[in-house]
């Protein structure tokens, strides 16, 4: 009797073990399916971003300019920077007899700058130490800002201010008595360098903004010619290869701070260029600076599906004067907000929304679109219930099926 009971018990145990063994694959498959479902929901973090309503085009700058000639055999050295305003008769360049003469002149100018720095430092003898430390710190901040901007024109002046502050601190602390001896030594070196240098001065024929021939291109079309071109003619002119300036040219003078940019845009984008609209022009790959401009005209060529736009700008800088034929970004507006991938956008019951993942739960959130392009949409940073409900750093679902509010994964 006991043997039969023992056999039945063992038989039940074998059945239980067999069932458990069969369930293990089912548990494994189920777990894998859960992981696959969760993995199928791809998310992207919402971040703060700036987007622009921009039209990119190819075009030409039309400026009133005149040439500065007189380049002869020898070594050319410029005395003014690109974009610097010069008066008629002022010196813009020098032609040196040889390389040694040019190096001597460059050395004399460096020594003169060192002398001026030391003389300015000497005037601060006995100044307040805390004020000098603040001056030094401010100079460092200014230099860092210039380096970050990528516009290095003022970097030398910022470094000079730092040097003056540090020299003055040495004088005030008594680390050095004065710089008189050093100034006299530098003056002697400068005078020797100047005597070893001979050159011919080249002057500006008119008042204007200077640009060197080495940093600019040959003007293929006058401002009037560009103005008179039809869209098709300008489009064809833009295919002309860029040319270097003539060898005898020292540089150019831009006679007016006002200039035009004539560009070719697709026919469908012509409607954005409404006369009187304020825009900004950027030249990608050349400068990060955006210059203000206004739309003064647009000519549509329906046959060729293009349009010629005319933008007037009254701002000039060291980059603009070097350009002749250049691609540009025409910026109509700039928006700041939270960026979301377009793939996350859904329209439910006529409202724009996205799905946000918190833990293992999905929630539907309404959004208000500020601006959008082919890849992203931008929404306001301010939360507004039932209008704009997505916040920074939310995990928005950009890929996933069967999405609905309060779905548990």
GROMACS .gro file of C-alpha atoms in nm:
model
  409
    1UNK     CA    1   0.000   0.000   0.000
    2UNK     CA    2   0.278   0.238   0.100
    3UNK     CA    3   0.469   0.145  -0.215
    4UNK     CA    4   0.174   0.238  -0.437
    5UNK     CA    5   0.137   0.576  -0.260
    6UNK     CA    6   0.507   0.644  -0.298
    7UNK     CA    7   0.490   0.563  -0.670
    8UNK     CA    8   0.194   0.800  -0.718
    9UNK     CA    9   0.382   1.078  -0.533
   10UNK     CA   10   0.690   1.033  -0.749
   11UNK     CA   11   0.475   1.029  -1.062
   12UNK     CA   12   0.315   1.365  -0.962
   13UNK     CA   13   0.657   1.514  -0.896
   14UNK     CA   14   0.778   1.405  -1.241
   15UNK     CA   15   0.472   1.567  -1.399
   16UNK     CA   16   0.533   1.894  -1.207
   17UNK     CA   17   0.900   1.897  -1.306
   18UNK     CA   18   0.805   1.831  -1.668
   19UNK     CA   19   0.553   2.118  -1.666
   20UNK     CA   20   0.807   2.354  -1.511
   21UNK     CA   21   1.063   2.252  -1.770
   22UNK     CA   22   0.813   2.327  -2.047
   23UNK     CA   23   0.729   2.669  -1.895
   24UNK     CA   24   1.091   2.791  -1.889
   25UNK     CA   25   1.103   2.856  -2.269
   26UNK     CA   26   0.766   3.027  -2.247
   27UNK     CA   27   0.892   3.260  -1.973
   28UNK     CA   28   1.205   3.332  -2.179
   29UNK     CA   29   1.006   3.408  -2.492
   30UNK     CA   30   0.769   3.631  -2.297
   31UNK     CA   31   1.056   3.824  -2.140
   32UNK     CA   32   1.219   3.873  -2.481
   33UNK     CA   33   0.889   3.999  -2.624
   34UNK     CA   34   0.858   4.253  -2.341
   35UNK     CA   35   1.213   4.374  -2.406
   36UNK     CA   36   1.144   4.398  -2.780
   37UNK     CA   37   0.829   4.602  -2.720
   38UNK     CA   38   1.016   4.840  -2.491
   39UNK     CA   39   1.311   4.865  -2.731
   40UNK     CA   40   1.076   4.946  -3.019
   41UNK     CA   41   0.993   5.278  -2.853
   42UNK     CA   42   1.280   5.511  -2.946
   43UNK     CA   43   1.298   5.838  -2.756
   44UNK     CA   44   1.480   6.167  -2.789
   45UNK     CA   45   1.552   6.420  -2.514
   46UNK     CA   46   1.393   6.763  -2.553
   47UNK     CA   47   1.658   7.039  -2.546
   48UNK     CA   48   1.675   7.418  -2.571
   49UNK     CA   49   1.758   7.531  -2.923
   50UNK     CA   50   1.761   7.822  -3.168
   51UNK     CA   51   1.618   7.785  -3.518
   52UNK     CA   52   1.602   8.032  -3.805
   53UNK     CA   53   1.364   8.092  -4.093
   54UNK     CA   54   1.634   8.093  -4.360
   55UNK     CA   55   1.663   8.091  -4.738
   56UNK     CA   56   2.002   7.995  -4.882
   57UNK     CA   57   2.108   8.129  -5.219
   58UNK     CA   58   2.400   8.213  -5.446
   59UNK     CA   59   2.462   8.573  -5.540
   60UNK     CA   60   2.694   8.868  -5.593
   61UNK     CA   61   2.773   9.177  -5.388
   62UNK     CA   62   2.741   9.506  -5.571
   63UNK     CA   63   2.964   9.783  -5.433
   64UNK     CA   64   3.084  10.117  -5.560
   65UNK     CA   65   3.461  10.073  -5.569
   66UNK     CA   66   3.779  10.219  -5.712
   67UNK     CA   67   4.123  10.068  -5.748
   68UNK     CA   68   4.444  10.151  -5.564
   69UNK     CA   69   4.729  10.094  -5.810
   70UNK     CA   70   5.103  10.145  -5.798
   71UNK     CA   71   5.230   9.799  -5.714
   72UNK     CA   72   5.588   9.764  -5.843
   73UNK     CA   73   5.877   9.522  -5.797
   74UNK     CA   74   5.956   9.480  -5.433
   75UNK     CA   75   5.790   9.362  -5.115
   76UNK     CA   76   5.442   9.500  -5.042
   77UNK     CA   77   5.341   9.574  -4.684
   78UNK     CA   78   4.993   9.694  -4.589
   79UNK     CA   79   4.949   9.972  -4.334
   80UNK     CA   80   4.572   9.945  -4.284
   81UNK     CA   81   4.336   9.655  -4.221
   82UNK     CA   82   4.057   9.532  -4.445
   83UNK     CA   83   3.741   9.733  -4.385
   84UNK     CA   84   3.929  10.025  -4.227
   85UNK     CA   85   3.810  10.368  -4.340
   86UNK     CA   86   4.088  10.581  -4.491
   87UNK     CA   87   4.099  10.940  -4.615
   88UNK     CA   88   4.217  11.055  -4.956
   89UNK     CA   89   4.598  11.085  -4.952
   90UNK     CA   90   4.650  10.866  -4.645
   91UNK     CA   91   4.908  10.588  -4.656
   92UNK     CA   92   4.762  10.243  -4.720
   93UNK     CA   93   5.070  10.040  -4.818
   94UNK     CA   94   5.446  10.048  -4.860
   95UNK     CA   95   5.670   9.891  -5.123
   96UNK     CA   96   6.006   9.784  -4.977
   97UNK     CA   97   6.320   9.729  -5.179
   98UNK     CA   98   6.373   9.375  -5.046
   99UNK     CA   99   6.274   9.127  -4.774
  100UNK     CA  100   6.538   9.253  -4.531
  101UNK     CA  101   6.408   9.607  -4.556
  102UNK     CA  102   6.053   9.485  -4.495
  103UNK     CA  103   6.162   9.282  -4.189
  104UNK     CA  104   6.342   9.584  -4.046
  105UNK     CA  105   6.028   9.796  -4.080
  106UNK     CA  106   5.816   9.526  -3.915
  107UNK     CA  107   6.066   9.505  -3.629
  108UNK     CA  108   6.058   9.884  -3.587
  109UNK     CA  109   5.678   9.879  -3.561
  110UNK     CA  110   5.682   9.598  -3.300
  111UNK     CA  111   5.939   9.789  -3.095
  112UNK     CA  112   5.730  10.107  -3.116
  113UNK     CA  113   5.431   9.917  -2.978
  114UNK     CA  114   5.640   9.779  -2.691
  115UNK     CA  115   5.765  10.128  -2.608
  116UNK     CA  116   5.412  10.270  -2.604
  117UNK     CA  117   5.294   9.986  -2.378
  118UNK     CA  118   5.573  10.051  -2.127
  119UNK     CA  119   5.515  10.430  -2.134
  120UNK     CA  120   5.145  10.380  -2.063
  121UNK     CA  121   5.228  10.136  -1.785
  122UNK     CA  122   5.464  10.386  -1.625
  123UNK     CA  123   5.186  10.642  -1.595
  124UNK     CA  124   4.999  10.407  -1.358
  125UNK     CA  125   5.275  10.403  -1.095
  126UNK     CA  126   5.117  10.409  -0.748
  127UNK     CA  127   4.771  10.315  -0.878
  128UNK     CA  128   4.527  10.117  -0.662
  129UNK     CA  129   4.626   9.747  -0.671
  130UNK     CA  130   4.268   9.622  -0.659
  131UNK     CA  131   4.176   9.843  -0.955
  132UNK     CA  132   4.473   9.708  -1.153
  133UNK     CA  133   4.375   9.348  -1.073
  134UNK     CA  134   4.022   9.418  -1.196
  135UNK     CA  135   4.165   9.577  -1.510
  136UNK     CA  136   4.379   9.269  -1.572
  137UNK     CA  137   4.085   9.035  -1.517
  138UNK     CA  138   3.862   9.240  -1.748
  139UNK     CA  139   4.131   9.226  -2.016
  140UNK     CA  140   4.147   8.847  -1.989
  141UNK     CA  141   3.768   8.821  -2.021
  142UNK     CA  142   3.773   9.049  -2.326
  143UNK     CA  143   4.045   8.839  -2.492
  144UNK     CA  144   3.849   8.518  -2.428
  145UNK     CA  145   3.533   8.673  -2.575
  146UNK     CA  146   3.726   8.775  -2.887
  147UNK     CA  147   3.873   8.427  -2.926
  148UNK     CA  148   3.528   8.272  -2.891
  149UNK     CA  149   3.376   8.508  -3.148
  150UNK     CA  150   3.636   8.421  -3.410
  151UNK     CA  151   3.682   8.790  -3.498
  152UNK     CA  152   4.044   8.852  -3.399
  153UNK     CA  153   4.077   9.213  -3.514
  154UNK     CA  154   4.069   9.348  -3.157
  155UNK     CA  155   4.272   9.069  -2.995
  156UNK     CA  156   4.603   9.260  -3.006
  157UNK     CA  157   4.449   9.561  -2.828
  158UNK     CA  158   4.301   9.335  -2.557
  159UNK     CA  159   4.640   9.168  -2.500
  160UNK     CA  160   4.802   9.510  -2.474
  161UNK     CA  161   4.558   9.612  -2.198
  162UNK     CA  162   4.643   9.293  -2.007
  163UNK     CA  163   5.016   9.368  -2.038
  164UNK     CA  164   4.971   9.727  -1.918
  165UNK     CA  165   4.776   9.611  -1.612
  166UNK     CA  166   5.039   9.350  -1.523
  167UNK     CA  167   5.326   9.595  -1.573
  168UNK     CA  168   5.151   9.851  -1.353
  169UNK     CA  169   5.101   9.590  -1.079
  170UNK     CA  170   5.477   9.523  -1.082
  171UNK     CA  171   5.547   9.895  -1.039
  172UNK     CA  172   5.287   9.938  -0.765
  173UNK     CA  173   5.413   9.631  -0.575
  174UNK     CA  174   5.774   9.754  -0.604
  175UNK     CA  175   5.888   9.450  -0.802
  176UNK     CA  176   6.058   9.689  -1.050
  177UNK     CA  177   6.155  10.055  -0.990
  178UNK     CA  178   6.053  10.179  -1.338
  179UNK     CA  179   6.084  10.099  -1.708
  180UNK     CA  180   6.298  10.398  -1.811
  181UNK     CA  181   6.611  10.196  -1.888
  182UNK     CA  182   6.417   9.939  -2.086
  183UNK     CA  183   6.237  10.212  -2.284
  184UNK     CA  184   6.569  10.373  -2.384
  185UNK     CA  185   6.705  10.035  -2.497
  186UNK     CA  186   6.400   9.970  -2.711
  187UNK     CA  187   6.416  10.318  -2.867
  188UNK     CA  188   6.777  10.258  -2.972
  189UNK     CA  189   6.680   9.926  -3.131
  190UNK     CA  190   6.383  10.088  -3.307
  191UNK     CA  191   6.594  10.370  -3.452
  192UNK     CA  192   6.844  10.116  -3.587
  193UNK     CA  193   6.566   9.913  -3.748
  194UNK     CA  194   6.410  10.223  -3.907
  195UNK     CA  195   6.742  10.333  -4.057
  196UNK     CA  196   6.780   9.988  -4.219
  197UNK     CA  197   6.443  10.018  -4.390
  198UNK     CA  198   6.356  10.211  -4.703
  199UNK     CA  199   6.024  10.210  -4.886
  200UNK     CA  200   5.788  10.389  -5.121
  201UNK     CA  201   5.454  10.495  -4.968
  202UNK     CA  202   5.132  10.422  -5.157
  203UNK     CA  203   4.830  10.640  -5.078
  204UNK     CA  204   4.454  10.624  -5.118
  205UNK     CA  205   4.323  10.818  -5.420
  206UNK     CA  206   3.985  10.875  -5.249
  207UNK     CA  207   3.813  10.834  -4.915
  208UNK     CA  208   3.669  10.488  -4.858
  209UNK     CA  209   3.695  10.147  -4.693
  210UNK     CA  210   4.017   9.970  -4.786
  211UNK     CA  211   4.053   9.605  -4.890
  212UNK     CA  212   4.379   9.448  -5.006
  213UNK     CA  213   4.405   9.291  -5.350
  214UNK     CA  214   4.534   8.970  -5.191
  215UNK     CA  215   4.213   8.927  -4.988
  216UNK     CA  216   3.958   9.018  -5.255
  217UNK     CA  217   3.849   8.906  -5.601
  218UNK     CA  218   3.835   9.085  -5.932
  219UNK     CA  219   3.511   9.273  -5.991
  220UNK     CA  220   3.354   9.098  -6.291
  221UNK     CA  221   3.040   9.315  -6.308
  222UNK     CA  222   2.974   9.670  -6.198
  223UNK     CA  223   2.699   9.754  -5.950
  224UNK     CA  224   2.489   9.894  -6.234
  225UNK     CA  225   2.535   9.583  -6.447
  226UNK     CA  226   2.420   9.358  -6.162
  227UNK     CA  227   2.119   9.580  -6.099
  228UNK     CA  228   2.011   9.565  -6.466
  229UNK     CA  229   2.046   9.186  -6.502
  230UNK     CA  230   1.735   8.971  -6.541
  231UNK     CA  231   1.707   8.662  -6.319
  232UNK     CA  232   1.826   8.439  -6.604
  233UNK     CA  233   2.121   8.670  -6.680
  234UNK     CA  234   2.227   8.683  -6.314
  235UNK     CA  235   2.192   8.306  -6.286
  236UNK     CA  236   2.423   8.269  -6.584
  237UNK     CA  237   2.668   8.528  -6.448
  238UNK     CA  238   2.696   8.329  -6.125
  239UNK     CA  239   2.847   8.046  -6.329
  240UNK     CA  240   3.142   8.268  -6.423
  241UNK     CA  241   3.467   8.150  -6.260
  242UNK     CA  242   3.608   8.374  -5.990
  243UNK     CA  243   3.918   8.571  -6.092
  244UNK     CA  244   4.214   8.708  -5.898
  245UNK     CA  245   4.288   9.081  -5.906
  246UNK     CA  246   4.535   9.220  -6.156
  247UNK     CA  247   4.901   9.188  -6.039
  248UNK     CA  248   4.962   9.564  -6.036
  249UNK     CA  249   4.665   9.624  -5.804
  250UNK     CA  250   4.748   9.717  -5.444
  251UNK     CA  251   4.391   9.706  -5.328
  252UNK     CA  252   4.048   9.862  -5.361
  253UNK     CA  253   3.847  10.132  -5.190
  254UNK     CA  254   3.479  10.070  -5.125
  255UNK     CA  255   3.336  10.418  -5.163
  256UNK     CA  256   3.005  10.373  -4.981
  257UNK     CA  257   2.905  10.177  -4.672
  258UNK     CA  258   2.580  10.088  -4.851
  259UNK     CA  259   2.586   9.789  -5.084
  260UNK     CA  260   2.348   9.546  -5.253
  261UNK     CA  261   2.333   9.170  -5.258
  262UNK     CA  262   2.171   9.021  -5.568
  263UNK     CA  263   2.081   8.655  -5.524
  264UNK     CA  264   1.896   8.380  -5.708
  265UNK     CA  265   1.631   8.188  -5.513
  266UNK     CA  266   1.383   7.916  -5.616
  267UNK     CA  267   1.058   8.045  -5.764
  268UNK     CA  268   0.848   7.907  -5.474
  269UNK     CA  269   1.050   8.104  -5.216
  270UNK     CA  270   1.014   8.439  -5.392
  271UNK     CA  271   0.693   8.520  -5.201
  272UNK     CA  272   0.891   8.550  -4.876
  273UNK     CA  273   1.083   8.849  -5.014
  274UNK     CA  274   0.832   9.127  -4.955
  275UNK     CA  275   0.960   9.477  -5.022
  276UNK     CA  276   1.057   9.651  -4.699
  277UNK     CA  277   1.109   9.328  -4.501
  278UNK     CA  278   1.400   9.346  -4.257
  279UNK     CA  279   1.636   9.048  -4.284
  280UNK     CA  280   1.990   8.947  -4.191
  281UNK     CA  281   2.257   8.815  -4.423
  282UNK     CA  282   2.514   8.556  -4.316
  283UNK     CA  283   2.798   8.417  -4.525
  284UNK     CA  284   2.849   8.059  -4.398
  285UNK     CA  285   3.205   7.935  -4.402
  286UNK     CA  286   3.334   8.293  -4.422
  287UNK     CA  287   3.208   8.469  -4.111
  288UNK     CA  288   2.976   8.395  -3.819
  289UNK     CA  289   2.855   8.757  -3.813
  290UNK     CA  290   2.509   8.841  -3.947
  291UNK     CA  291   2.465   9.179  -4.116
  292UNK     CA  292   2.129   9.363  -4.132
  293UNK     CA  293   1.961   9.426  -4.467
  294UNK     CA  294   1.624   9.514  -4.618
  295UNK     CA  295   1.443   9.367  -4.919
  296UNK     CA  296   1.417   9.635  -5.189
  297UNK     CA  297   1.298   9.425  -5.479
  298UNK     CA  298   1.229   9.083  -5.629
  299UNK     CA  299   1.202   8.986  -5.996
  300UNK     CA  300   1.031   8.657  -6.080
  301UNK     CA  301   1.117   8.444  -6.383
  302UNK     CA  302   0.828   8.196  -6.410
  303UNK     CA  303   0.970   8.030  -6.720
  304UNK     CA  304   1.293   7.928  -6.546
  305UNK     CA  305   1.128   7.885  -6.202
  306UNK     CA  306   1.372   8.127  -6.036
  307UNK     CA  307   1.366   8.476  -5.887
  308UNK     CA  308   1.624   8.751  -5.844
  309UNK     CA  309   1.620   8.921  -5.504
  310UNK     CA  310   1.770   9.262  -5.429
  311UNK     CA  311   1.882   9.326  -5.070
  312UNK     CA  312   2.021   9.659  -4.950
  313UNK     CA  313   2.264   9.666  -4.659
  314UNK     CA  314   2.408   9.974  -4.487
  315UNK     CA  315   2.663   9.791  -4.271
  316UNK     CA  316   3.018   9.710  -4.373
  317UNK     CA  317   3.295   9.515  -4.201
  318UNK     CA  318   3.631   9.350  -4.267
  319UNK     CA  319   3.466   9.038  -4.412
  320UNK     CA  320   3.209   9.200  -4.639
  321UNK     CA  321   3.466   9.413  -4.824
  322UNK     CA  322   3.655   9.099  -4.930
  323UNK     CA  323   3.354   8.934  -5.095
  324UNK     CA  324   3.242   8.953  -5.456
  325UNK     CA  325   3.062   8.628  -5.544
  326UNK     CA  326   2.936   8.447  -5.234
  327UNK     CA  327   2.671   8.207  -5.108
  328UNK     CA  328   2.452   8.356  -4.838
  329UNK     CA  329   2.188   8.263  -4.584
  330UNK     CA  330   1.901   8.513  -4.580
  331UNK     CA  331   1.755   8.502  -4.230
  332UNK     CA  332   1.398   8.628  -4.189
  333UNK     CA  333   1.347   8.544  -3.822
  334UNK     CA  334   1.514   8.360  -3.535
  335UNK     CA  335   1.326   8.158  -3.274
  336UNK     CA  336   1.432   8.026  -2.933
  337UNK     CA  337   1.251   7.733  -2.775
  338UNK     CA  338   1.253   7.357  -2.722
  339UNK     CA  339   1.347   7.134  -3.013
  340UNK     CA  340   1.156   6.815  -3.098
  341UNK     CA  341   1.220   6.573  -3.383
  342UNK     CA  342   0.947   6.597  -3.649
  343UNK     CA  343   0.905   6.219  -3.636
  344UNK     CA  344   0.756   6.262  -3.286
  345UNK     CA  345   0.470   6.485  -3.408
  346UNK     CA  346   0.112   6.350  -3.416
  347UNK     CA  347  -0.215   6.524  -3.501
  348UNK     CA  348  -0.502   6.389  -3.293
  349UNK     CA  349  -0.849   6.542  -3.312
  350UNK     CA  350  -0.702   6.840  -3.494
  351UNK     CA  351  -0.441   6.914  -3.224
  352UNK     CA  352  -0.062   6.885  -3.245
  353UNK     CA  353   0.077   6.649  -2.984
  354UNK     CA  354   0.361   6.414  -2.896
  355UNK     CA  355   0.394   6.113  -2.668
  356UNK     CA  356   0.627   6.138  -2.370
  357UNK     CA  357   0.770   5.840  -2.181
  358UNK     CA  358   0.794   5.856  -1.799
  359UNK     CA  359   0.927   5.533  -1.654
  360UNK     CA  360   0.719   5.257  -1.810
  361UNK     CA  361   0.417   5.479  -1.887
  362UNK     CA  362   0.343   5.679  -2.204
  363UNK     CA  363   0.154   6.009  -2.184
  364UNK     CA  364   0.004   6.223  -2.460
  365UNK     CA  365   0.113   6.589  -2.445
  366UNK     CA  366  -0.023   6.879  -2.651
  367UNK     CA  367   0.228   7.118  -2.809
  368UNK     CA  368   0.226   7.464  -2.969
  369UNK     CA  369   0.453   7.496  -3.272
  370UNK     CA  370   0.665   7.812  -3.295
  371UNK     CA  371   0.863   7.714  -3.604
  372UNK     CA  372   0.940   7.402  -3.805
  373UNK     CA  373   1.159   7.279  -4.085
  374UNK     CA  374   1.197   6.945  -4.260
  375UNK     CA  375   1.368   6.779  -3.962
  376UNK     CA  376   1.261   6.952  -3.639
  377UNK     CA  377   0.988   7.157  -3.475
  378UNK     CA  378   1.035   7.424  -3.211
  379UNK     CA  379   0.790   7.485  -2.926
  380UNK     CA  380   0.777   7.754  -2.653
  381UNK     CA  381   0.978   7.699  -2.335
  382UNK     CA  382   0.680   7.803  -2.119
  383UNK     CA  383   0.446   7.526  -2.000
  384UNK     CA  384   0.076   7.584  -2.065
  385UNK     CA  385  -0.178   7.316  -1.975
  386UNK     CA  386  -0.374   7.174  -2.271
  387UNK     CA  387  -0.174   7.400  -2.505
  388UNK     CA  388   0.199   7.341  -2.461
  389UNK     CA  389   0.272   7.061  -2.215
  390UNK     CA  390   0.625   6.943  -2.301
  391UNK     CA  391   0.916   7.048  -2.080
  392UNK     CA  392   1.292   7.051  -2.126
  393UNK     CA  393   1.459   6.709  -2.087
  394UNK     CA  394   1.132   6.519  -2.142
  395UNK     CA  395   1.183   6.190  -2.329
  396UNK     CA  396   0.970   6.222  -2.643
  397UNK     CA  397   0.891   5.908  -2.843
  398UNK     CA  398   1.011   5.945  -3.202
  399UNK     CA  399   0.939   5.586  -3.307
  400UNK     CA  400   0.679   5.342  -3.178
  401UNK     CA  401   0.349   5.178  -3.267
  402UNK     CA  402   0.009   5.174  -3.100
  403UNK     CA  403   0.063   5.489  -2.896
  404UNK     CA  404  -0.208   5.623  -2.665
  405UNK     CA  405  -0.235   5.821  -2.343
  406UNK     CA  406  -0.135   5.642  -2.020
  407UNK     CA  407  -0.024   5.330  -2.202
  408UNK     CA  408   0.178   5.097  -1.976
  409UNK     CA  409   0.479   4.932  -2.134
   0.00000   0.00000   0.00000
